[in-house]
Structure formats: C-alpha cells, structure tokens
CSV table of C-alpha atoms in Angstrom, one decimal:
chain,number,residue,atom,x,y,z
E,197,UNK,CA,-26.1,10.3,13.0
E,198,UNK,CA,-24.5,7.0,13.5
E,199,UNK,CA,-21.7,5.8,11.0
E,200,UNK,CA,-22.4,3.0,9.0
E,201,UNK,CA,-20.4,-0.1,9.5
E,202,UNK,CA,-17.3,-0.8,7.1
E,203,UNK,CA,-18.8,-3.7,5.6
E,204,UNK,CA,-21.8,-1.7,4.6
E,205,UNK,CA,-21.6,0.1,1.0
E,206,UNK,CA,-21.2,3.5,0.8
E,207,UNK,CA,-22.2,5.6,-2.4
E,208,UNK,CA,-19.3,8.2,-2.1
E,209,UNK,CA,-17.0,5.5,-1.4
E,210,UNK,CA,-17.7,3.8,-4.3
E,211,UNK,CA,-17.5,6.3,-6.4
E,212,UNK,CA,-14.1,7.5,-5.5
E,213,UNK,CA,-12.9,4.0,-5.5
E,214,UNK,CA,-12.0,3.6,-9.1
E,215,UNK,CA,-10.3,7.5,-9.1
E,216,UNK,CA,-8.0,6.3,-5.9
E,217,UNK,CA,-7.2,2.8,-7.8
E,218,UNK,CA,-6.0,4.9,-10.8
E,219,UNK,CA,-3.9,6.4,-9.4
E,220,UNK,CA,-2.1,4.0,-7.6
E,221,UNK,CA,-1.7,1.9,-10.6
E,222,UNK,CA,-0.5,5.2,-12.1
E,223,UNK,CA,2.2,5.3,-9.1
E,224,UNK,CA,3.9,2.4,-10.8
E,225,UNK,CA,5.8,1.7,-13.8
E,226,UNK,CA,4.3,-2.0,-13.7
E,227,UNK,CA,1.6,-3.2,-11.6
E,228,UNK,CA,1.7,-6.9,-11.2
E,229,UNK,CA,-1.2,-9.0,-9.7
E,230,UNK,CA,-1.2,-12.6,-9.4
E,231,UNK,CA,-3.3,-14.9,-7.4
E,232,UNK,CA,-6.5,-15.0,-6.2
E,233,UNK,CA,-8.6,-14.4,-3.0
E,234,UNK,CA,-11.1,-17.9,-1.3
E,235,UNK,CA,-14.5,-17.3,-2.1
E,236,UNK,CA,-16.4,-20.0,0.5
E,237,UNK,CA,-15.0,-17.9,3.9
E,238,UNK,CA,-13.6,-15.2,6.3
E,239,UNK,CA,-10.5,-14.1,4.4
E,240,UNK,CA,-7.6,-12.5,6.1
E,241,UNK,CA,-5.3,-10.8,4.0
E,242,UNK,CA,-1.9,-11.2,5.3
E,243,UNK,CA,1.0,-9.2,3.5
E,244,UNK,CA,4.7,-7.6,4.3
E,245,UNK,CA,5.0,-4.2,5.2
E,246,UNK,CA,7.5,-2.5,3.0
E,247,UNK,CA,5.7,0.7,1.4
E,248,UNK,CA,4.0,2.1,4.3
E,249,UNK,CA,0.5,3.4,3.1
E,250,UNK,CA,1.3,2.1,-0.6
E,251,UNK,CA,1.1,-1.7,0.5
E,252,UNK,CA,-2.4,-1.1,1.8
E,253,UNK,CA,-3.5,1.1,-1.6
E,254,UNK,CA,-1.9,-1.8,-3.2
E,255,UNK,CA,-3.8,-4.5,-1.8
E,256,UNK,CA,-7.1,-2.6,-2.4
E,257,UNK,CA,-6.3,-2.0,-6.3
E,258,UNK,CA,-6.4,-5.7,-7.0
E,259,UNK,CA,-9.7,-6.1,-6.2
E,260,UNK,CA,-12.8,-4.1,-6.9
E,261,UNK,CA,-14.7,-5.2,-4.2
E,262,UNK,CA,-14.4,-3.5,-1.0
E,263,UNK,CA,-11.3,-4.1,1.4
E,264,UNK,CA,-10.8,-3.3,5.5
E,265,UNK,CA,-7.6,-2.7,6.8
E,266,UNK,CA,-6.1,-2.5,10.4
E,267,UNK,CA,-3.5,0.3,11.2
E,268,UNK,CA,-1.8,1.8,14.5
E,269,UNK,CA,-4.2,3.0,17.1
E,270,UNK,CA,-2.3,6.2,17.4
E,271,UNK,CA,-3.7,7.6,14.7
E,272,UNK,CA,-7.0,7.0,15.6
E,273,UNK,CA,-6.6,9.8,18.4
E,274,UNK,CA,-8.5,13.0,17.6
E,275,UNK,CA,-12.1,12.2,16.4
E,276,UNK,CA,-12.8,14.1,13.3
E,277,UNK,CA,-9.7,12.2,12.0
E,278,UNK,CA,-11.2,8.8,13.2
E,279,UNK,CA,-14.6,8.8,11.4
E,280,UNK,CA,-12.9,9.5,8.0
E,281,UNK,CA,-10.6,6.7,9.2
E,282,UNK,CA,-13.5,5.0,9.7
E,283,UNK,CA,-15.6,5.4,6.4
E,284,UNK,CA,-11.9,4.6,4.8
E,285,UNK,CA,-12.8,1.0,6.2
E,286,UNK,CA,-9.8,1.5,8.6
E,287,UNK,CA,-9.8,0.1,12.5
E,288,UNK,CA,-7.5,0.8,15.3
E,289,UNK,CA,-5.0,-1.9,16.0
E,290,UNK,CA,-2.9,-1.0,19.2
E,291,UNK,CA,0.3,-2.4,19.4
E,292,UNK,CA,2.1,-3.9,22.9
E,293,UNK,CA,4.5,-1.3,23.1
E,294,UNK,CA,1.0,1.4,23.6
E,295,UNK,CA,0.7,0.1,26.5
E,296,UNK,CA,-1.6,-2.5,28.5
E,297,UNK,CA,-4.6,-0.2,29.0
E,298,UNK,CA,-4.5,0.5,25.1
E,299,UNK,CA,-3.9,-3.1,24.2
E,300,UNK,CA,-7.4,-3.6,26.1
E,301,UNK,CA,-9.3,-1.4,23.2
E,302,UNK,CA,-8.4,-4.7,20.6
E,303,UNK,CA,-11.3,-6.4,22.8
E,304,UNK,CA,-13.8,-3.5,20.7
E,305,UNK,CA,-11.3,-3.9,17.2
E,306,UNK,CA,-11.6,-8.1,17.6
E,307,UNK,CA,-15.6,-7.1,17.8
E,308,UNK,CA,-15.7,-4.9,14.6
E,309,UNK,CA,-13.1,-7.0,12.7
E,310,UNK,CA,-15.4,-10.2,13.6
E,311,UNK,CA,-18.7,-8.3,12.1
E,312,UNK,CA,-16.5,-7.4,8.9
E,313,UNK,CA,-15.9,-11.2,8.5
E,314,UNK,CA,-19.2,-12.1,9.1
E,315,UNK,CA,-20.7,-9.8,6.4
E,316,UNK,CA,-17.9,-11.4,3.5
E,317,UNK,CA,-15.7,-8.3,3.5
E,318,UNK,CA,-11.8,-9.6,3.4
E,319,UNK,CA,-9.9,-7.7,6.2
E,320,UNK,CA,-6.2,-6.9,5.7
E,321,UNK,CA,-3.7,-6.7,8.3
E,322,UNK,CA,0.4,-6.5,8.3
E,323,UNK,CA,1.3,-8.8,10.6
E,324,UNK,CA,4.7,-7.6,10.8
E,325,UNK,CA,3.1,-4.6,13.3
E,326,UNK,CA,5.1,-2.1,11.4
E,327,UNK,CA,6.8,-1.3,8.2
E,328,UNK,CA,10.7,-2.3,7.4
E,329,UNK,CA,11.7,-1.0,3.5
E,330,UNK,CA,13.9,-4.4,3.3
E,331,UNK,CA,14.1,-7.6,1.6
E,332,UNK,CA,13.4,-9.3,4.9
E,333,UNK,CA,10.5,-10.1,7.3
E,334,UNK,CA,10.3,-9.1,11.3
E,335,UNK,CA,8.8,-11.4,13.6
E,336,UNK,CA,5.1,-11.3,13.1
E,337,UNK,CA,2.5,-10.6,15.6
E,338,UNK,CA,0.0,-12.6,17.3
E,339,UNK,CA,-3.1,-10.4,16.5
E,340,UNK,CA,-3.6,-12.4,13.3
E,341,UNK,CA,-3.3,-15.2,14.7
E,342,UNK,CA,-6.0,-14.2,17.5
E,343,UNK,CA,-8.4,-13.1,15.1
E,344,UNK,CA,-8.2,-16.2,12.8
E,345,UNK,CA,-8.4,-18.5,15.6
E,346,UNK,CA,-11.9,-16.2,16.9
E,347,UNK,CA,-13.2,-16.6,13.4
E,348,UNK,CA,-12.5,-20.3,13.1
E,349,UNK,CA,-14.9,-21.2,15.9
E,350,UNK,CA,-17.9,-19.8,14.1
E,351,UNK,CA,-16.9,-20.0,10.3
E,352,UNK,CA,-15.1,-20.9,7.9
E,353,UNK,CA,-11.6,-19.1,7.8
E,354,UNK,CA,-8.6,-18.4,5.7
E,355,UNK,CA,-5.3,-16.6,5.9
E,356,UNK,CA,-3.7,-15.5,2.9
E,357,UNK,CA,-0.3,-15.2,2.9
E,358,UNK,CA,0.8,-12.2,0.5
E,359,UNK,CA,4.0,-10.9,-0.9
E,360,UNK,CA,4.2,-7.2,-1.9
E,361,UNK,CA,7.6,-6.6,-3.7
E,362,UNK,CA,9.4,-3.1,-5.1
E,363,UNK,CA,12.1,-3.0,-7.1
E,364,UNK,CA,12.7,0.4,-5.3
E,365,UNK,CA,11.4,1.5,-2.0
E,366,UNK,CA,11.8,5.1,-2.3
E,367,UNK,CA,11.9,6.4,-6.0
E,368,UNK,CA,8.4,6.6,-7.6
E,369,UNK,CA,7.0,5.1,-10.2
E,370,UNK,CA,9.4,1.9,-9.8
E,371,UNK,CA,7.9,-1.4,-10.2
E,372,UNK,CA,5.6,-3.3,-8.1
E,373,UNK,CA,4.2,-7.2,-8.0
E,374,UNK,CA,1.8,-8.7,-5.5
E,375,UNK,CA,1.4,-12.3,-5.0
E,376,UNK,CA,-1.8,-13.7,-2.7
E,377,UNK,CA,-0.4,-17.2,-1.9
E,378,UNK,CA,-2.1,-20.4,-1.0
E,379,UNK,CA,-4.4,-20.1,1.8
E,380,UNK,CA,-4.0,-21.3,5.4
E,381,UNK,CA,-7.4,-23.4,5.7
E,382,UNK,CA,-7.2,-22.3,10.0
E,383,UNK,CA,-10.7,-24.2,10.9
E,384,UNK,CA,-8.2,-27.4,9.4
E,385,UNK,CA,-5.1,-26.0,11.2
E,386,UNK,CA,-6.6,-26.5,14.6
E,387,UNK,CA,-8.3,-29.5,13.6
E,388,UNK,CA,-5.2,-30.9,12.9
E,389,UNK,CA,-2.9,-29.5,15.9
E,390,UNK,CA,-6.0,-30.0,18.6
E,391,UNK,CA,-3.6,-31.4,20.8
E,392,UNK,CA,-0.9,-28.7,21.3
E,393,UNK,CA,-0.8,-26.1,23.9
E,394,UNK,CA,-2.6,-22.2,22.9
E,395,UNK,CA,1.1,-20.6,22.9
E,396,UNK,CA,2.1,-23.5,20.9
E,397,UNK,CA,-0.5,-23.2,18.5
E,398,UNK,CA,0.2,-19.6,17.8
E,399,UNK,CA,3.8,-20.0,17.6
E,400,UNK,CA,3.6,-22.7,14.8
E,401,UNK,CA,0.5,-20.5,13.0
E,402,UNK,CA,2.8,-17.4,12.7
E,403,UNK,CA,6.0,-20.0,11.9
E,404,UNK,CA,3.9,-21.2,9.3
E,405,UNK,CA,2.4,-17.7,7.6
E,406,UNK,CA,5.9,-15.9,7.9
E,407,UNK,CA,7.7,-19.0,5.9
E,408,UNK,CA,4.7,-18.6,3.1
E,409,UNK,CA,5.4,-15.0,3.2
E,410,UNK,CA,9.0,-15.4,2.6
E,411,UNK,CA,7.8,-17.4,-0.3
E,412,UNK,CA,6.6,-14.7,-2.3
E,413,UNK,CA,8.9,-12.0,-1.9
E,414,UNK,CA,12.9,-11.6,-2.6
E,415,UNK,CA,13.8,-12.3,0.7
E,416,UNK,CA,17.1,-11.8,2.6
E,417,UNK,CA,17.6,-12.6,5.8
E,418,UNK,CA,18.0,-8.8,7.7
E,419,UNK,CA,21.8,-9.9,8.7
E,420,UNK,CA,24.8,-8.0,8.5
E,421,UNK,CA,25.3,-9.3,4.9
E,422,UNK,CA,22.3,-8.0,3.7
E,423,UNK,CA,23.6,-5.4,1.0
E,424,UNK,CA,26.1,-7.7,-0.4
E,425,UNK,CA,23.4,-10.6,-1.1
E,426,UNK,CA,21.1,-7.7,-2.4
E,427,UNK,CA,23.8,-6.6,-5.1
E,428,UNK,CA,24.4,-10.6,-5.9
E,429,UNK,CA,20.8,-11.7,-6.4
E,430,UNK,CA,20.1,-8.3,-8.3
E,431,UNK,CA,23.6,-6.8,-9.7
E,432,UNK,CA,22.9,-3.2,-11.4
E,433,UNK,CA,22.4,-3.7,-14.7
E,434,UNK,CA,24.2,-1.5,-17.1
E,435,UNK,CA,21.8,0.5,-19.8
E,436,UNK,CA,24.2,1.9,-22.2
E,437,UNK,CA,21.0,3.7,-23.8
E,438,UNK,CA,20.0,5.3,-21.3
E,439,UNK,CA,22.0,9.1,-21.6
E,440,UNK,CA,20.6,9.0,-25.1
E,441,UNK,CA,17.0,8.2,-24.2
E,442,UNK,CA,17.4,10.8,-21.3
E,443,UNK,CA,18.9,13.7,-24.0
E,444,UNK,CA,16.4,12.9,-26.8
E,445,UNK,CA,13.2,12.5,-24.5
E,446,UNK,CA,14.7,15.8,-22.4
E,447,UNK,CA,12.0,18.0,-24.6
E,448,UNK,CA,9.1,15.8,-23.2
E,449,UNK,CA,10.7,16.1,-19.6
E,450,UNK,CA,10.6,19.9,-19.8
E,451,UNK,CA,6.3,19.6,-20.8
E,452,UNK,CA,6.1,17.3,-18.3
E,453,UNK,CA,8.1,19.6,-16.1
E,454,UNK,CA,6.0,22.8,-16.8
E,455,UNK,CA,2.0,20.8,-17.1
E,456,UNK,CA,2.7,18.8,-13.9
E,457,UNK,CA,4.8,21.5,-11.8
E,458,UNK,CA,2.2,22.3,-8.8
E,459,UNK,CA,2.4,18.5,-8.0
E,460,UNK,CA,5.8,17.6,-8.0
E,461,UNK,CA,6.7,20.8,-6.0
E,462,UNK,CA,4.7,20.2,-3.5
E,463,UNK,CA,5.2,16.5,-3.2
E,464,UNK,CA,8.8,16.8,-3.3
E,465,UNK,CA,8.5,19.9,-0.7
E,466,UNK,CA,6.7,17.9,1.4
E,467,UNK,CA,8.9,14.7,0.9
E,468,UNK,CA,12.1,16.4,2.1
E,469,UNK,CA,10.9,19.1,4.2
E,470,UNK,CA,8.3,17.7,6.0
E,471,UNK,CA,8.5,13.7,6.2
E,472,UNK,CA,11.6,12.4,8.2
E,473,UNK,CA,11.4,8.8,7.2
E,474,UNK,CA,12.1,8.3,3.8
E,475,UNK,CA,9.4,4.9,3.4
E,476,UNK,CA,7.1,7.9,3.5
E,477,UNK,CA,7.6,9.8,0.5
E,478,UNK,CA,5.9,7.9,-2.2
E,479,UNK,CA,2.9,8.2,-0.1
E,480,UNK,CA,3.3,11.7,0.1
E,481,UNK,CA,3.7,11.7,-3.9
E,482,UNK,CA,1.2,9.7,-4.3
E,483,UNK,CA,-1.5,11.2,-2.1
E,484,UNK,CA,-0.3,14.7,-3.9
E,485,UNK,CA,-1.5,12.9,-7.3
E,486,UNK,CA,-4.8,12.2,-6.0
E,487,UNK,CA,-5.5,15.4,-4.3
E,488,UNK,CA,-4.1,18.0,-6.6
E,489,UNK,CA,-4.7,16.4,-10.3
E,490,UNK,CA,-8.2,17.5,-10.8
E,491,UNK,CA,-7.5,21.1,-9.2
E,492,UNK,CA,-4.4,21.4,-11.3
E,493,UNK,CA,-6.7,20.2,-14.2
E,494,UNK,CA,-9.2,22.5,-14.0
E,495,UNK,CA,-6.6,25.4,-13.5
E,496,UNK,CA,-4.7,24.4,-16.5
E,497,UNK,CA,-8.3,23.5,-18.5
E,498,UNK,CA,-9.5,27.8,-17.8
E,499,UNK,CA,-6.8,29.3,-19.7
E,500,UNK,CA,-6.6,26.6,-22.4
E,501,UNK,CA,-10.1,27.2,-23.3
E,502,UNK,CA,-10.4,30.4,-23.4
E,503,UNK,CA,-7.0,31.0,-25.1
E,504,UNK,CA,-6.7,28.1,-27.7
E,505,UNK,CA,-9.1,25.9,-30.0
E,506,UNK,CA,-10.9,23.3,-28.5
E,507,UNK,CA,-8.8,20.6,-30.1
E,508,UNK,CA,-5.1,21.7,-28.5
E,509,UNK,CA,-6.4,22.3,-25.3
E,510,UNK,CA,-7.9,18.9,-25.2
E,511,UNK,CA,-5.0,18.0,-26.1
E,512,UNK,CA,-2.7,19.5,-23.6
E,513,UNK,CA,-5.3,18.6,-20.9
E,514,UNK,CA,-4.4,14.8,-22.3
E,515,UNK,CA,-1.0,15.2,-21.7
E,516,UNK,CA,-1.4,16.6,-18.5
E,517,UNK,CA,-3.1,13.5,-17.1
E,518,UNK,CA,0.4,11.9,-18.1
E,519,UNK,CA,2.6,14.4,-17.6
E,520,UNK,CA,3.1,13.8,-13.5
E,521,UNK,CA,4.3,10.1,-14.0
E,522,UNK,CA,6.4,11.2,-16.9
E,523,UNK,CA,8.2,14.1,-14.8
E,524,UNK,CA,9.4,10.7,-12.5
E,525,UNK,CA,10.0,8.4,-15.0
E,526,UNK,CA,12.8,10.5,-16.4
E,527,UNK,CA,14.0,11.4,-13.3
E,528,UNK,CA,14.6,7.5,-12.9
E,529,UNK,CA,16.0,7.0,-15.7
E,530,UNK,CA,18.8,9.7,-15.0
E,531,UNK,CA,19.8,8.5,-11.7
C-alpha cells in the first residue's frame, strides 16, 4: 500500500496529536507562544536549533494544525524507520558534508517539500543545518533559501523567522518562549532585488533571516567572551527561599519520587548511559514521558483498584499524571 502524503490527514495522527502536545507543554515549567503564522501563502517556518528534537515538538505545539519538518538524511537510512518518519510528516534533508551523490536526493525532498506548500501545510526547517545549545546563531544554510525562491515562482511565499529560547538547555522542565517574527514576503524580495546576481540573492536572503533571527532570541555572538556576557545579561539570581521550599516540599518529592520512579529511571539511565551529547537528554526525558506514562498508569491503576476505594485511587492516579514533572522541578530547585 502506498503512504499517504504528509499533507494529507491521518486519523491516528490526529488523534495522538493532542497526547504528544501535552506532553511537551508538560516538559516545561512555562510555555510561551507569541506571534502568529500568514494565512494568504506557502509558509516556511524558520527557527534556531538549540534543543535538538524539542525545538521541532515545540514548533508543533503552537499550532493545532498539522506541521512538516525537514531533518538529517541519515536518519532516513533503514526503511521501516523511514515510513514512520514519514507518517511523522518528516523528510530527508541531506547536508553538504553527506556527500555530493546524497546532496542530489534534495532534488526528490525539493519535490515533496513543494507538494506540502502547495496543499497549505507550513513546512519547518532549521536553517542552521544542525543544532548548537548557545545563545548564538551559525551560519545558515542555503536550502531555505532554495526552497523559498522555488516556491516564489508559482505562489505566494513567506519565511518566518522564529526564535526558540531556554532558560536552560539541559535540565528539564526549565522555561521555554517561542517567538514567530515578521514574515519575509520572498515573491516581494526578488521583486525588489531582480537585478542582483543568484549568489547574491541568496547571500542577502540568509543575511536577512539570520539578523531577524537574532531578533528574537538572547543572542551572543559565539566568541571567546561568550560566558562572561552570558553571566552579565543574566547574573544568577539569589533565592534565599529556596532550601526552605526544597525541605518543606521534600515530602511531595519523595511521592513524586515513588509514583513516577519507572520514568525517571529510565530516562535518566538512558540520559547518562546511553546518549553522549548532552542537547540530547531532554529528548530522551521527554520521549520517556510520552511512551511510558500510560503503561506506568495502568500498572499503578491494577493495584490501586483492587486494593483501595475508588476515590484514593483516583486520586493517586491524579497525582501520578503530575508526579513526573514534579520529581524535576525539585530537582531544579536544589541545584
């Protein structure tokens, strides 16, 4: 049977949509969303890469209707793992530094991104071509660029520049803002720079969408003196309250501790055992949430029925749902 194409609505996908969202606002102490998408055009989504895997479940969760996303090629390798890539509304984007005969397979991905476009579906790429956990930008890739200019010639076409901003790239649960900036109008960008050379064109694009980027985000120039302007634009603060908190909430931590156990041991097994780069880990804790909450729940929910009233196992099941984001957020607050 032939998959559907990403634009097209899936039933299953749909109804695991608002679950995944969940829990990725559930990842977060605060979520913020500000700005808004065009609604007359092709819209490509065009944010920093700081989170890995969070920055795309980000940019999903502000927006109910469905999303595509580019990511490396590399992952795209055996096939089984491809078609659930696929019904993810993921495509292949191979990178320079794959090597030329890959780089020819973004012929196929400029084909499928184009039918996404065509259909209304936004597509979201991070044009950065990899992810950096700083309060910077590296130089951004032409494959945006490429796909807005293909768009351009046969519809209307937007870039939206988009800052995603932590106040902690590798404890979970901190807090997270995204901010979709004013649109490039490109059908009006080459309008108005007809006259300059392809190269040129690009060049000033990319110069363009990587200053609008900078824009939204807390952004330090990735220099030598990058810790010390971190520490002046964002000093520690001092919380004289928060020992006292962390003593007279330690009861909850120890629930928390005991409900949400199978989780946070296998996330934080996997997190320092398993994944070498550290960027990693919250996606690791956050794709434990999704795919061991309802087990956990149902394992917790036998016993509790069977062995208490109705009430006080409802009850504990409640506090359960909670109990996995609690576990972290006291862990933060002792650090």
């Amino acid at each position: 049977m032939a998959q559907k194409k990403i634009w097209e609505k899936d039933g299953l996908y749909r109804f695991l949509r608002p679950y995944v969202d969940l829990c990725t606002w559930l990842s977060y102490r605060r979520f913020k969303v500000s700005g808004t998408l065009p609604s007359d055009g092709a819209v490509l989504i065009a944010p920093n890469h700081t989170g890995t895997l969070m920055d795309a479940l980000v940019v999903l969760a502000t927006r109910r209707p469905g999303t595509a996303f580019g990511a490396r090629a590399d992952i795209f390798r055996k096939e089984r793992t491809a078609r659930v890539l696929h019904w993810l509304k993921i495509v292949p984007m191979v990178r320079a530094r794959d090597g030329l005969r890959e780089v020819q397979r973004n012929r196929e991905t400029m084909e499928v991104v184009d039918d996404i476009l065509a259909h209304g579906m936004p597509f979201c790429m991070f044009p950065e071509g990899r992810h950096n956990p700083m309060h910077s930008l590296l130089p951004l890739q032409k494959g945006i660029a490429r796909m807005a200019f293909a768009s351009a010639e046969v519809r209307q076409t937007y870039i939206v520049p988009t800052g995603i901003e932590y106040d902690d790239f590798f404890h979970y649960r901190a807090n997270c803002s995204i901010r979709y900036g004013e649109p490039i109008d490109v059908n009006a960008f080459l309008a108005e720079h007809a006259g300059l050379a392809e190269a040129d064109r690009y060049k000033l694009l990319l110069d363009t969408l990587a200053d609008r980027i900078k824009g939204l985000i807390l952004y330090i120039p990735d220099d030598e003196h990058y810790e010390e302007t971190l520490l002046k634009l964002r000093p520690p603060r001092k919380r004289w309250w928060k020992w006292p908190l962390a003593v007279l909430t330690a009861p909850l931590f120890a629930a928390a501790a005991l409900l949400s156990f199978p989780l946070w041991l296998t996330a934080e097994y996997l997190s320092f055992y398993k994944i070498k780069d550290p960027a990693f880990r919250n996606t690791a804790r956050f794709g434990v949430r999704v795919a061991l909450t309802p087990v956990v729940l149902l394992l917790w929910a036998i016993p509790a029925f069977l062995l208490l009233s109705p009430w006080i196992a409802a009850a504990i099941l409640l506090c359960y749902l909670f109990s996995y984001s609690i576990f972290y957020d006291w862990l933060n607050l002792v650090r």
